[in-house]
Amino acid sequence: MKVAVIGTGYVGLTTAVSLAMNGHDVMGIDVVADKINALKQGHSPIYEPGLDEALQQVLAKGSIAFSTHLEKAEEAQIIFLCVGTPEAEDGEADLSFVMTAVEQIKELHLRSPHSRVIIIKSTVPVGTGDELAALLRPFDGLFVVSNPEFLREGNALHDALHPSRIVVGVEEEAALVMVKELYAGVEAPWVVTTRSNAELIKYAANAFLATRISFMNELARLSAAIGTDVTTIAYGMGLDNRIGRHFLRAGLGFGGSCFPKDTIALLQVAKKNGVRLSILEQVREVNRTQPEWFLSQLQTKLPELNGKRIALLGLSFKPETDDIREAPSLQVIQLLQRAGAQIRAYDPVCTASVQAIYPDVTYVTDPHDAFRDADAAILVTEWSACIALDWAKVKANMAKPLLFDGRNAWPAKELREAGFFYMGVGKGGG
């Protein structure tokens, strides 16, 4: 099928490349000319494992192209909306990019009218699909479908090619037929429902995963107080197949492009409809205060941070991505600097992005160099480069052998035996 993808960010580019890999003729559209020029050369604007190589393969095959002009895709039968829906000042999703794209589609359809399915991949408030369908009703042959994404950063290409489920919110049989043709050959369970249901499935999924993380972080606080080990607690919980083992890791809290934005957007939807989601409110509060709580644990060993040298390992919100949106590292840096600490930081891919926000941090290109003369070290993101370390070299570099593991990823027993003081998140006992 001929497909256009409006927006070549994390979701849009992964969607476009995966569809091209599955044999469709894809045109990626973006207003940023520099990004489009880089994509034409096979260079992805985001760090995502395997994406550069896959992009270059589909470019070589001629199954994908890029442009700043939607009219270049006038033959498209399917148009994906993969534009940003950032958090507005009031917490609601900002739909301005969506509406701009819709206006472009209307102009395209007036010039070249034929049946088209507009697939909303962007995460949008419940009811948006119905509103767009009503707006486009005068344009014969345009159908609106909600098809939310469930991509994990760091595994996005795999998830696009092998989705856990395909959720389709659709009202017209003709549109459903085209969507089924689009995904022909992709093995996954289907959920065919209303547009509003599809939109809420996306928000509910992210909100529930965020809830699991904050619940474990609250248990970590309790474990720190009473001497239990939250990692053992999580293991025991996860063996219950009604619970499962995923998203039970305590740490410094969630970040990224989805959970923070989508939880507040869902709260705003609820508020507008006179419903209070009190559990989700607490989820966000726990997440907001988790870095502060963790640093209070550090201060039980290092009470005065003014003038202390702190090594910071990992800056992206999770490993295998360069995304720093709502990354816990940003709050940790802010809190440490407010307390007067001096920071040496390492990350394998996103140093420049953080440096643009905090230029007065010392950034290093070797993780071992971050430990030089450090009074304490904090693991923020569990990159393999931040875990697989020469611990003898680390100890020799540090002024004080104090390790604070914000992801419970360092080898606690080995480090304690090597003479380090080790503190994890809620790891009070064995």
Short mmCIF file of N, CA, C and O in Angstrom, two decimals, residues 4 22 90 138 158 198 216 235 242 277 310 354-356 373 382:
data_model
loop_
_atom_site.label_atom_id
_atom_site.label_comp_id
_atom_site.label_asym_id
_atom_site.label_seq_id
_atom_site.Cartn_x
_atom_site.Cartn_y
_atom_site.Cartn_z
N ALA A 4 1.68 7.43 3.84
CA ALA A 4 2.38 8.64 4.28
C ALA A 4 2.40 8.67 5.80
O ALA A 4 1.41 8.29 6.44
N ASN A 22 7.95 -4.05 5.82
CA ASN A 22 6.87 -5.01 5.56
C ASN A 22 6.31 -4.91 4.14
O ASN A 22 5.27 -5.50 3.84
N ASP A 90 -1.64 23.64 31.14
CA ASP A 90 -2.67 23.16 32.05
C ASP A 90 -2.65 21.65 32.23
O ASP A 90 -3.49 21.08 32.93
N PRO A 138 -17.39 16.43 5.93
CA PRO A 138 -17.72 17.00 4.62
C PRO A 138 -16.79 16.54 3.49
O PRO A 138 -17.11 16.76 2.31
N HIS A 158 11.67 -3.43 17.08
CA HIS A 158 11.16 -4.79 17.33
C HIS A 158 9.67 -4.75 17.63
O HIS A 158 8.88 -5.56 17.11
N ALA A 198 -10.21 2.92 21.99
CA ALA A 198 -8.81 2.75 21.60
C ALA A 198 -7.93 3.81 22.25
O ALA A 198 -6.82 3.52 22.73
N MET A 216 6.14 0.16 43.58
CA MET A 216 7.40 -0.45 44.02
C MET A 216 8.32 0.57 44.66
O MET A 216 9.06 0.25 45.60
N TYR A 235 10.77 -9.98 43.39
CA TYR A 235 10.91 -11.31 42.80
C TYR A 235 9.80 -12.23 43.30
O TYR A 235 9.17 -12.94 42.52
N ARG A 242 -0.63 -13.73 38.30
CA ARG A 242 -1.62 -12.66 38.24
C ARG A 242 -0.95 -11.29 38.29
O ARG A 242 -1.54 -10.28 37.91
N LEU A 277 -9.17 10.68 39.81
CA LEU A 277 -8.35 9.47 39.78
C LEU A 277 -7.28 9.61 40.85
O LEU A 277 -6.12 9.96 40.59
N ILE A 310 30.53 14.60 43.22
CA ILE A 310 29.62 13.48 43.00
C ILE A 310 29.76 12.98 41.56
O ILE A 310 29.68 13.76 40.60
N VAL A 354 21.99 17.05 27.68
CA VAL A 354 21.97 17.47 29.08
C VAL A 354 22.88 18.67 29.29
O VAL A 354 22.57 19.60 30.05
N GLN A 355 24.00 18.70 28.58
CA GLN A 355 24.94 19.82 28.70
C GLN A 355 24.29 21.14 28.28
O GLN A 355 24.61 22.20 28.83
N ALA A 356 23.35 21.07 27.33
CA ALA A 356 22.64 22.28 26.90
C ALA A 356 21.78 22.84 28.02
O ALA A 356 21.50 24.04 28.06
N ASP A 373 38.31 11.37 42.05
CA ASP A 373 38.27 12.18 43.28
C ASP A 373 36.85 12.34 43.84
O ASP A 373 36.58 13.26 44.61
N GLU A 382 20.91 2.60 33.98
CA GLU A 382 21.67 1.34 33.99
C GLU A 382 22.17 0.93 32.60
O GLU A 382 21.97 -0.20 32.14
#
